[in-house]
Coordinates of C-alpha atoms in Angstrom, one line a residue:
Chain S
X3 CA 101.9 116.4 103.9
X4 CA 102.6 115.7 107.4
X5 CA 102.8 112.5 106.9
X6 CA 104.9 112.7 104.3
X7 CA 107.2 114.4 106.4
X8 CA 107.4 111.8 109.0
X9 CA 108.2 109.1 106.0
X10 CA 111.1 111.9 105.7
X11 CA 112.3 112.0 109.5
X12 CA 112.3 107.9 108.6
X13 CA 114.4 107.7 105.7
X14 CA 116.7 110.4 106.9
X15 CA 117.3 108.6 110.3
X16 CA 117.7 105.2 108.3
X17 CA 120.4 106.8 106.0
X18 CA 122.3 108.3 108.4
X19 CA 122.7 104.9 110.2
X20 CA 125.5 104.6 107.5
X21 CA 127.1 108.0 107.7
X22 CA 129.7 107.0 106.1
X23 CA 128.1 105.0 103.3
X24 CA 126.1 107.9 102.8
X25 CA 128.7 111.1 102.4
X26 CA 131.0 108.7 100.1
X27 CA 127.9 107.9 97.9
X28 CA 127.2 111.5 98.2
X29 CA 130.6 112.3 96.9
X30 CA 130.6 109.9 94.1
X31 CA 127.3 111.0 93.0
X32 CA 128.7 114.8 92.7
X33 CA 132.1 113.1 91.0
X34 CA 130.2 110.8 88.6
X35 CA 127.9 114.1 87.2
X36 CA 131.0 116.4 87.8
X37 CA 132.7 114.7 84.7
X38 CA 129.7 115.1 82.7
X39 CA 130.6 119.3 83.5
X40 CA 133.9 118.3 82.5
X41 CA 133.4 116.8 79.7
X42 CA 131.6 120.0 78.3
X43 CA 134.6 122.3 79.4
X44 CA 136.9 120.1 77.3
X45 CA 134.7 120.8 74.5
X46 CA 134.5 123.8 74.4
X47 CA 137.9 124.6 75.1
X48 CA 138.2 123.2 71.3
X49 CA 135.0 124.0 69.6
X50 CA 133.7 127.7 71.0
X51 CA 129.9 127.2 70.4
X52 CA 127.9 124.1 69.5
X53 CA 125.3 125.0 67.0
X54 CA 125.3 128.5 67.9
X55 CA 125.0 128.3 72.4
X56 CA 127.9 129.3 73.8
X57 CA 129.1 127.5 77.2
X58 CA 127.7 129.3 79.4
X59 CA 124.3 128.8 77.5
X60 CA 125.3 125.0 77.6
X61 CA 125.7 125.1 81.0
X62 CA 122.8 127.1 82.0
X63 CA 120.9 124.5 80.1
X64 CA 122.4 121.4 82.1
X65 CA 122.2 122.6 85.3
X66 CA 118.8 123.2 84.8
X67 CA 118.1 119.7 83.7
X68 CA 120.5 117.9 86.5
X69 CA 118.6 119.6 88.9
X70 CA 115.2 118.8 88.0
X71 CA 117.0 115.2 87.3
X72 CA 118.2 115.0 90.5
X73 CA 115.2 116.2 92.0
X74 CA 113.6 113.3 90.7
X75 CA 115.7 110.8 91.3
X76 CA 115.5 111.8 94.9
X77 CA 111.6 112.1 95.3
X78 CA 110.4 109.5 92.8
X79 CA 113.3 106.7 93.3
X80 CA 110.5 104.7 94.5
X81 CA 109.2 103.6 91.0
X82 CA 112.8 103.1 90.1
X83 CA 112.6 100.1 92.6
X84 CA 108.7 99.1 92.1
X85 CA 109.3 96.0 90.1
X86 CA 111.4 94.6 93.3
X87 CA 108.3 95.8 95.8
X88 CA 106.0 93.7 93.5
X89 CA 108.2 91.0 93.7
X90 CA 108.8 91.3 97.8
X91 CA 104.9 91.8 98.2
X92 CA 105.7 95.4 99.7
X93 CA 102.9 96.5 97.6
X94 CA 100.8 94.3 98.8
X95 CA 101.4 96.1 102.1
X96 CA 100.6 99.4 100.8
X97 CA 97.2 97.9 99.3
X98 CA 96.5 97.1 103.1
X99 CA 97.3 100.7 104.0
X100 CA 94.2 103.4 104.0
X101 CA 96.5 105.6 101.9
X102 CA 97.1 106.6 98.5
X103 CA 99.3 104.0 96.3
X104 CA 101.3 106.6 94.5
X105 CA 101.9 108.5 97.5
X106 CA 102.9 105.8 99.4
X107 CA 105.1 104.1 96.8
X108 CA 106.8 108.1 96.5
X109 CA 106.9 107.9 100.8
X110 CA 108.5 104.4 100.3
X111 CA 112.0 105.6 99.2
X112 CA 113.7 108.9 99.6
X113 CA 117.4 108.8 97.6
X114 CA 119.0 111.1 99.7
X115 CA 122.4 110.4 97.9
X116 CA 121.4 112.2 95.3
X117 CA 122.1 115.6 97.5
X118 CA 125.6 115.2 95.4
X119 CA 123.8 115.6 92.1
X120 CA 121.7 118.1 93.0
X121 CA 124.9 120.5 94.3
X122 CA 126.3 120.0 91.0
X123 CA 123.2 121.3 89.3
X124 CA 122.7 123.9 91.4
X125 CA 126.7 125.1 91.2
X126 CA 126.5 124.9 87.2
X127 CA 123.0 126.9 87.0
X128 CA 124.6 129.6 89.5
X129 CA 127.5 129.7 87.6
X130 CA 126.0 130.2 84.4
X131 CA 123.4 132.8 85.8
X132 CA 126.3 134.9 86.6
X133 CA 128.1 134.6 83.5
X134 CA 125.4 134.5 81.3
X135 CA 125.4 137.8 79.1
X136 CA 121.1 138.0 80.1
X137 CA 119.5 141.4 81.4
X138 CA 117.7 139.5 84.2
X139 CA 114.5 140.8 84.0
X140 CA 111.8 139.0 86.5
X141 CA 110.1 137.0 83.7
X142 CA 113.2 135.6 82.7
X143 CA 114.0 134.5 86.3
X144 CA 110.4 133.0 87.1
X145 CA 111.3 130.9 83.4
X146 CA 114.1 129.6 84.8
X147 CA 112.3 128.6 88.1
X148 CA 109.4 127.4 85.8
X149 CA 112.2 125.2 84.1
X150 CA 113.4 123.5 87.1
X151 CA 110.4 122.7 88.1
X152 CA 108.8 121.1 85.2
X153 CA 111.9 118.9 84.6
X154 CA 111.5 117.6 88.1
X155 CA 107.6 117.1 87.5
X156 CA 108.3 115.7 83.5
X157 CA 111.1 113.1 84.9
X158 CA 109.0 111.8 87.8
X159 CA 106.4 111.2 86.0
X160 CA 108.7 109.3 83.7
X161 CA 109.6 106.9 86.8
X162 CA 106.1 106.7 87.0
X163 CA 105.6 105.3 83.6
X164 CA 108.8 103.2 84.1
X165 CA 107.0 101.8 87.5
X166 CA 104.1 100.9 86.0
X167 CA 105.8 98.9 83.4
X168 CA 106.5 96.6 86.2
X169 CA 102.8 95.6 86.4
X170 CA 103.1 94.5 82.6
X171 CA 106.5 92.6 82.7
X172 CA 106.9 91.9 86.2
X173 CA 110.4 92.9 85.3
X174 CA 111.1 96.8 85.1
X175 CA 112.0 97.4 81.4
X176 CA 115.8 98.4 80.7
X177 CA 114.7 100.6 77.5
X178 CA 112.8 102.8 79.4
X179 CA 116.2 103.9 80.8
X180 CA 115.6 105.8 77.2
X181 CA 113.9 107.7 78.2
X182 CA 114.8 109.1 81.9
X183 CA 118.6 108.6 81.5
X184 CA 118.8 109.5 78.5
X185 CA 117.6 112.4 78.1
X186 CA 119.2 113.7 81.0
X187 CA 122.2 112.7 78.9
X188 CA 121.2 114.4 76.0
X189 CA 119.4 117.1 78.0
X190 CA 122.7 118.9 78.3
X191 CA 122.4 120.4 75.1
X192 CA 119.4 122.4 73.6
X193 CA 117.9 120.2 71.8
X194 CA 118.0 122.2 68.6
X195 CA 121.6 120.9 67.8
X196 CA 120.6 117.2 67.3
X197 CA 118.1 118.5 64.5
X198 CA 114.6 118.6 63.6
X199 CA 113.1 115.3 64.3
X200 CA 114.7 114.8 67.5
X201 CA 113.3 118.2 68.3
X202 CA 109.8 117.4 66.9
X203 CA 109.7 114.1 69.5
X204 CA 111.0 116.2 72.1
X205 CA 107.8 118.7 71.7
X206 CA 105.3 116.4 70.8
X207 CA 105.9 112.6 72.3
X208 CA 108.1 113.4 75.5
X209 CA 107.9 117.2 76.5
X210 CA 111.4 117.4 77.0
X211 CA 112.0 120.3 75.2
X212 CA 109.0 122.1 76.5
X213 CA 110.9 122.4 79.9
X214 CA 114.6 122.8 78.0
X215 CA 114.8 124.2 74.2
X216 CA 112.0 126.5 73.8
X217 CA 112.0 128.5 77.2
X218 CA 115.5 128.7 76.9
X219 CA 115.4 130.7 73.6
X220 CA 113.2 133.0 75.4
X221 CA 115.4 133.4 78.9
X222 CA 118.9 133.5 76.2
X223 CA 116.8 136.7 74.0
X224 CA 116.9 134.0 71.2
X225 CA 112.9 134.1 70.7
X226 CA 110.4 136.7 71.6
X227 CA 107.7 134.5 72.3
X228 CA 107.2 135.6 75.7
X229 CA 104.3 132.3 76.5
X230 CA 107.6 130.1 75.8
X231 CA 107.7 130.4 80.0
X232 CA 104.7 128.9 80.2
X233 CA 105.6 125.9 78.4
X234 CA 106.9 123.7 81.3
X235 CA 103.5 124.0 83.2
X236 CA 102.1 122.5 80.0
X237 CA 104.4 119.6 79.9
X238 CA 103.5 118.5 83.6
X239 CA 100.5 117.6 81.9
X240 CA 102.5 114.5 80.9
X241 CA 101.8 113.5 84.1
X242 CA 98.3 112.1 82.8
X243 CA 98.7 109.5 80.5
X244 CA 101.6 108.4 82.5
X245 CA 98.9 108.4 85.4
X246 CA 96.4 106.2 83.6
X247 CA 98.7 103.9 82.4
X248 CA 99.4 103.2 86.2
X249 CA 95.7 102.6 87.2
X250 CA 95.8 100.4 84.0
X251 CA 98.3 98.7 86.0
X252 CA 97.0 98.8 89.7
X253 CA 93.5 97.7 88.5
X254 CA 95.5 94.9 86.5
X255 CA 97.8 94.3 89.2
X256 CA 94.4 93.7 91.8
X257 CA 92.8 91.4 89.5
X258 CA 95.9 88.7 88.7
X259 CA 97.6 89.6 91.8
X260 CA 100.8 89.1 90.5
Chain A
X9 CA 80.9 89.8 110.5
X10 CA 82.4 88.3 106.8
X11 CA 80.4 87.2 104.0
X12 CA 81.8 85.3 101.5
X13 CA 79.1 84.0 98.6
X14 CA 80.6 81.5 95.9
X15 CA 83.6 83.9 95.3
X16 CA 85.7 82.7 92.1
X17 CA 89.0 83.5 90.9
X18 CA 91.0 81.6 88.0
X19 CA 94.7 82.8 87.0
X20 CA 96.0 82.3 84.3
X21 CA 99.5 80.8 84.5
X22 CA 102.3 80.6 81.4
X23 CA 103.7 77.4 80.9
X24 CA 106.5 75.8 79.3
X25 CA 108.5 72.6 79.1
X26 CA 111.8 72.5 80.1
X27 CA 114.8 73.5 78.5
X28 CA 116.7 76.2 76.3
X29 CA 114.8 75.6 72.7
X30 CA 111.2 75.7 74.7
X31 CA 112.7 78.6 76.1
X32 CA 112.8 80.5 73.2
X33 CA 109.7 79.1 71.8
X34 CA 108.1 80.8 75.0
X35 CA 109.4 84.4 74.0
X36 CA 107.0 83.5 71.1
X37 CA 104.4 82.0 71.7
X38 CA 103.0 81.2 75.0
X39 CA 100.6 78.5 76.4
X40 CA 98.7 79.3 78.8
X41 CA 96.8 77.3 81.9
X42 CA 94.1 78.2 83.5
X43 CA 94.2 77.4 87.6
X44 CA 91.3 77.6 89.1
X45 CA 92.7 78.9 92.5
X46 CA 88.8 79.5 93.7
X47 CA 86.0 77.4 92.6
X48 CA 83.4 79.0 94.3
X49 CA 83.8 79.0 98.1
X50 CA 81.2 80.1 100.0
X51 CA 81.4 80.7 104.1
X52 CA 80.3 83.5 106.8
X53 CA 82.2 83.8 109.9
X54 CA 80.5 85.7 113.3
X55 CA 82.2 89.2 115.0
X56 CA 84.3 87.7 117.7
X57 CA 85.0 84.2 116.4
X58 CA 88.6 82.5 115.6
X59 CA 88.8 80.5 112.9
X60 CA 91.6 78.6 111.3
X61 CA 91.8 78.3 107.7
X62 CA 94.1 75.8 106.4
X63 CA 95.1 73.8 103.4
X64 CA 98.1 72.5 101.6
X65 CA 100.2 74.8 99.9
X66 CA 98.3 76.3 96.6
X67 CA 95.1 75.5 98.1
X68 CA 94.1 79.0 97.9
X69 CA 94.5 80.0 101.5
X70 CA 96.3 82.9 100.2
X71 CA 94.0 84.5 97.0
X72 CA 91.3 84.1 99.9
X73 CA 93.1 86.5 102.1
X74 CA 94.4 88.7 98.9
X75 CA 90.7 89.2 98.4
X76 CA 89.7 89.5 101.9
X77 CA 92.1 92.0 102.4
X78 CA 91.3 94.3 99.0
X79 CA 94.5 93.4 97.7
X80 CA 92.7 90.9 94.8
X81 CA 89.9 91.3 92.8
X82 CA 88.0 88.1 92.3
X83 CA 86.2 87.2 89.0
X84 CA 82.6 86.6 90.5
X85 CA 80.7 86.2 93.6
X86 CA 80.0 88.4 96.5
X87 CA 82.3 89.2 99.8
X88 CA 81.1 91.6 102.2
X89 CA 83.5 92.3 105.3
X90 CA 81.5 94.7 107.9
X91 CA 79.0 96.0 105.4
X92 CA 81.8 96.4 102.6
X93 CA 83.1 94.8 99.5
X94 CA 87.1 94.8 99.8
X95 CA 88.2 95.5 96.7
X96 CA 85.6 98.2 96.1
X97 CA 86.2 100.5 99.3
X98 CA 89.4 100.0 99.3
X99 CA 90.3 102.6 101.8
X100 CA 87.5 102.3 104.5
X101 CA 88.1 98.6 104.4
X102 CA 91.9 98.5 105.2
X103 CA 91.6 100.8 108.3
X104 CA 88.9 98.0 110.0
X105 CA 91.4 95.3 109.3
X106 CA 94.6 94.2 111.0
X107 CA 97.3 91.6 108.5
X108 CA 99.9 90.0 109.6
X109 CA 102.4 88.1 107.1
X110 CA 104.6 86.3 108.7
X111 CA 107.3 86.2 105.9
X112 CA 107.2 89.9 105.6
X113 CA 108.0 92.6 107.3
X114 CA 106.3 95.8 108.0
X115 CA 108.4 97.4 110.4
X116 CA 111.4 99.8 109.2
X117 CA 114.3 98.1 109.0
X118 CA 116.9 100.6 110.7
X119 CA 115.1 102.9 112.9
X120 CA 114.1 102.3 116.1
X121 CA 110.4 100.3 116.3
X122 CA 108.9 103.1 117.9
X123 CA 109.5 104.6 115.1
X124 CA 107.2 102.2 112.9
X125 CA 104.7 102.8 115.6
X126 CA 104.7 106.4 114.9
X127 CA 104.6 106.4 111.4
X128 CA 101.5 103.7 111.6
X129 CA 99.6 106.2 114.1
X130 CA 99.8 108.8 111.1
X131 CA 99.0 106.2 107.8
X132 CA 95.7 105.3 110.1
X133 CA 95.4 108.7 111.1
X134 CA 95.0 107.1 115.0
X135 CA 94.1 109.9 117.5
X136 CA 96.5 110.8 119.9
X137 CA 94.2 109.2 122.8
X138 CA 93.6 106.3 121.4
X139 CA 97.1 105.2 120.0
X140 CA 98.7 106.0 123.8
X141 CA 95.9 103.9 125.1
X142 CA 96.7 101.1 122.7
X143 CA 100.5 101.3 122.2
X144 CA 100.7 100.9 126.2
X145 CA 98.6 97.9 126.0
X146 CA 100.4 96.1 123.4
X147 CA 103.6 97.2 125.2
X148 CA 102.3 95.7 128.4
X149 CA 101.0 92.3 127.0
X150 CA 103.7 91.4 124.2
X151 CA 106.6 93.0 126.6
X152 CA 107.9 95.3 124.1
X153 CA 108.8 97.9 126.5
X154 CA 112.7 96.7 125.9
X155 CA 112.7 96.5 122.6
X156 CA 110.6 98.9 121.0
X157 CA 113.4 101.2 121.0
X158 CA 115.7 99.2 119.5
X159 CA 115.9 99.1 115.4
X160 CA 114.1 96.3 113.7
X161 CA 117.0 94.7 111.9
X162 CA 118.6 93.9 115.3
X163 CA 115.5 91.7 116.3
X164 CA 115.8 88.2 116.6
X165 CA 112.4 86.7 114.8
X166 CA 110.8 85.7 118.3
X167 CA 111.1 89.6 119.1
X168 CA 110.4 91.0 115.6
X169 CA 106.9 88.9 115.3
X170 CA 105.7 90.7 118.6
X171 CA 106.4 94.0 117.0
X172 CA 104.4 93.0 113.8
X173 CA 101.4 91.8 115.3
X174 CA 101.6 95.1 117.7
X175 CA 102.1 97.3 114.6
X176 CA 98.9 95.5 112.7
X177 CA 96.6 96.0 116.1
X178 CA 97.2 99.6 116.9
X179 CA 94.9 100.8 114.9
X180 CA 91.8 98.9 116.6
X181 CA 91.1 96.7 113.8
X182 CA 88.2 94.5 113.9
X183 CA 89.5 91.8 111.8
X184 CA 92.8 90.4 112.1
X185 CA 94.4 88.3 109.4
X186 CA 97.6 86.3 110.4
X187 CA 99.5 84.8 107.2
X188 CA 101.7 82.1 109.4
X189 CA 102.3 84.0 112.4
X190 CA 104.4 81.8 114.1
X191 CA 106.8 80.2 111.2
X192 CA 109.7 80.2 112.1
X193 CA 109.3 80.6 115.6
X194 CA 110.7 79.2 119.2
X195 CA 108.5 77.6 121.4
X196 CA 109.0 79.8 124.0
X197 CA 107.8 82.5 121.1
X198 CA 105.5 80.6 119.2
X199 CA 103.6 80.1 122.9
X200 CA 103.9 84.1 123.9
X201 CA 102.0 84.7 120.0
X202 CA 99.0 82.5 120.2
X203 CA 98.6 83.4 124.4
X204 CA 98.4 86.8 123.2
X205 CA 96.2 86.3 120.0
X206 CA 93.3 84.5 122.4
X207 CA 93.5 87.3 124.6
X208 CA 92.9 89.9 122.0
X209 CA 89.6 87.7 121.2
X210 CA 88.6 87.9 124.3
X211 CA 89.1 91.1 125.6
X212 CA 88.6 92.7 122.6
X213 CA 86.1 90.6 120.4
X214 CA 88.3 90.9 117.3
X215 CA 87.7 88.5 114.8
X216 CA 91.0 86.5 113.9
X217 CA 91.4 84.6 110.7
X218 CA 94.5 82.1 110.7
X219 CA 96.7 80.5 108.2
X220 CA 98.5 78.0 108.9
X221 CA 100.6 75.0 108.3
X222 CA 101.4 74.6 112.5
X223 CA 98.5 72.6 113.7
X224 CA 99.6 73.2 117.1
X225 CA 98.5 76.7 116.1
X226 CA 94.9 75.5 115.0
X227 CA 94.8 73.6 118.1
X228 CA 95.6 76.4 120.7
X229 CA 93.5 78.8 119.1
X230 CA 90.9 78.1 116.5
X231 CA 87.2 76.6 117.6
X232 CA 86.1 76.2 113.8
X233 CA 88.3 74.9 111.0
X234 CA 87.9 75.6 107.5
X235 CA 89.6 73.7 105.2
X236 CA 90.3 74.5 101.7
X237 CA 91.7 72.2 98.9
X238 CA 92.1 72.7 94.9
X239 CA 90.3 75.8 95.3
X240 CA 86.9 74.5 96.9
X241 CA 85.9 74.1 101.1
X242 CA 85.9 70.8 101.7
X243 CA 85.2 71.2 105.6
X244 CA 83.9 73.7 108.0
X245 CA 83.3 73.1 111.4
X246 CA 85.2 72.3 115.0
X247 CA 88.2 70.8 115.7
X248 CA 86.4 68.0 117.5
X249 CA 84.1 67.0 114.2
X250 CA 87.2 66.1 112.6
X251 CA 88.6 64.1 114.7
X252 CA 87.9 60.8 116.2
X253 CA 89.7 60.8 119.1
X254 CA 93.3 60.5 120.7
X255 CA 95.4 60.6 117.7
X256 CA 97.8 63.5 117.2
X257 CA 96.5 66.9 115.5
X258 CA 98.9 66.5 112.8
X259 CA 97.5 63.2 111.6
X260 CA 94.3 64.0 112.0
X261 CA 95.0 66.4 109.5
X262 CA 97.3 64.8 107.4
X263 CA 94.4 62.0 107.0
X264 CA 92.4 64.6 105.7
X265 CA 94.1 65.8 103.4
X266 CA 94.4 62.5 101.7
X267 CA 90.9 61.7 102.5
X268 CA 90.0 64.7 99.9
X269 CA 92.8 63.6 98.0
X270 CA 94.2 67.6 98.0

């Protein structure tokens, strides 16, 4: 951990080398996901629920999601850029280094940009606690919490498995953008409104809606089920497989070295 | 002391002929070749000796060091480094040995290289005593003491390669590995390097394994030779066994080369 923090000192010293290249990136980070918000408000100036959530629901739902997004994008952004450290031999480097290769490959980049994103997400979930019509009991709170957190967990570990693609293909994968941008693009809604089958894939293949849809229900009063909070501590068990497949990789990685 | 016992390694290479149609053929179907990059080498080098491992390009100078270094696995034969197989203590074995790549960097790009330095003492988890002790003596001998607080991107290549070869030495490794440290270099730089690497055998006993294409390199600094061609050791020994006398080191080696017919 304390090293970890001194990989932070680093990065946040490089970055603000370009101050300005920084706050403008930081800007059009929070631009670029602020018409994604407006988006939504034009739509539901027209339409005044979508498959029965109202906009603040909406809203409570994608601020939740961009945070744990952004969250990700920030911490993890170093699998987003692993097929380029294969190519440059960086992890090579870490292999020399008498420290963990996930950690170091997570120490190797720290988005700091993404500060814009996260401001949006955090603006649009305060909003929406606020106007929500929820008697905020503590359980209902702590879900929200839970919620943030396993979307941040459930999208890094996404990058993970989009890093270790890299050690297949030598080339990161465009479709598995699928997957991490898209459903944040599609994680603005509850799931529920794109139907049944999206909703099943969501539950069963990629846990999205075990940190979104179902705990939702239970923070809106929609569902009783009070273990629905629990859920997004079960889907940062997707961490696993995405783990093994990236010792598949490293131990594939070590014996073609390339 | 290094071990290395008729250590193998074949990869296995996609190939394709030229042109569009083969092109999308390959997306197909793929033909593969096998290169035998290691064909069972076998060596052991001494604590404390310098040795300069050379070879033409694709020799396998590299996978040697990949493997010497844990970073490759090898498909048989034995490797001990210190008591340990590489690529099976991972770990341990990185924090007894110092690499140097010449072509890469490790330093941070935009910070300051003290910076590097610091971040270094924690990866190694260096004791406060011991990295003061060895960060002054690097700073003394390579002259850093202007330029370590400078960032590393501002470096000309001359300065930069001191910092490296600091950076890979402060955590008291036993075993140096230098990919190529002086490509690239000026004289005046190339000189400063290999005075420096002889010291650091002497004074400290660390065993330093060199590859190179700069014979001047070999010459300055490496008592025993092994050379390496289509993936087997065609030569180990002195400088002076290979040569006959007068002519220039590059000749020598170039003569050699052919000799093997590598």
């Amino acid at each position: 951990m304390k090293l970890y923090l001194k990989y932070f000192a680093i990065h946040l010293k490089s970055t603000m080398q370009y101050k300005a290249s920084f706050f403008m990136t930081v800007t059009g980070s929070f631009l670029t996901s602020f018409t994604v918000f407006l988006g939504i408000f034009f739509m539901f100036q027209r339409f005044h629920s979508v498959a029965g959530f109202s906009y603040e629901e909406v809203l409570l739902c994608y601020g939740i999601m961009l945070m744990g997004f952004s969250v990700a994008q920030m911490f993890a952004s170093g699998f987003k850029v692993f097929d380029s450290m294969i190519a440059n031999g960086e992890f090579d480097r870490i292999l020399c280094r008498p420290r963990n290769e996930i950690f170091q490959v997570l120490a190797f980049r720290i988005d700091f940009v993404r500060i814009g994103m996260l401001l949006q997400g955090i603006v649009m979930l305060w909003y929406a606690l606020v106007k929500c019509p929820v008697d905020w009991t503590f359980p209902r709170a702590l879900t929200v919490a839970l919620m943030v957190i396993g979307s941040s967990v459930l999208f890094s570990a996404l990058f993970l498995l989009d890093g270790s693609v890299a050690f297949f293909t030598l080339q990161g994968l465009e479709f598995m953008n699928v997957f991490t941008y898209g459903a944040n693009e599609h994680g603005k809604y509850p799931l529920s409104i794109y139907g049944k089958g999206m909703l099943t894939f969501c539950t069963f293949v990629i846990p999205y809606a075990l940190v979104q849809y179902y705990p939702l229900t239970y923070v809106l009063g929609r569902s009783d089920r009070a273990w629905y909070m629990l859920l997004p501590i079960i889907a940062c068990l997707f961490v696993v497989p995405c783990w093994i497949v990236w010792r598949i990789g490293v131990h594939r990685y070590k014996s073609t070295g390339s | 002391m290094i071990e290395v016992k008729d250590l193998k390694k074949t990869f296995k290479v996609a190939r394709r002929e030229a042109g569009f149609g083969e092109a999308v053929k390959a997306l197909f179907h793929r033909e593969y070749e096998l290169i035998h990059a290691l064909d069972g080498i076998s060596f052991s080098i001494g604590d404390g000796e310098m040795v300069g491992y050379i070879g033409p390009n694709g020799a396998g100078k590299s996978s040697t060091i990949k493997i010497l270094s844990g970073i490759l696995t090898p498909d048989s034969g034995l490797c001990t480094v210190g008591g340990r197989t590489p690529w099976k203590e991972r770990r341990a074995h990185v924090k007894e040995i110092g690499v140097v790549f010449g072509q890469r960097s490790q330093l941070w790009w935009d910070v300051p290289v003290i910076d590097s330095f610091e971040l270094l003492k924690e990866i190694y988890t260096i004791p406060a005593g011991t990295y003061k002790k060895n960060l002054s003596e690097l700073t003394e001998i390579l002259d850093l003491s202007k330029i370590v607080k400078t960032p590393a991107r501002q470096l000309s290549l001359g300065q930069r390669m001191r910092c490296e070869i600091a950076a890979s030495l402060l955590h008291d490794p036993k075993v140096l590995f230098l990919d190529e440290p002086t490509i690239g270099l000026d004289a005046v730089s190339k000189l400063a390097v290999r005075d420096f690497i002889k010291r650091r055998n002497k004074d400290h006993g660390t065993t330093v394994i060199l590859t190179t294409h700069d014979m001047q390199d070999i010459e300055a600094l490496a008592s025993r030779i092994i050379l390496i061609g289509k993936g087997r050791i065609l030569l180990d020994g002195t400088l002076d066994d290979i040569r006959r006398g007068g002519e220039h080191i590059d000749e020598t080696v170039a003569e050699l080369y052919k000799k093997f017919d590598v």
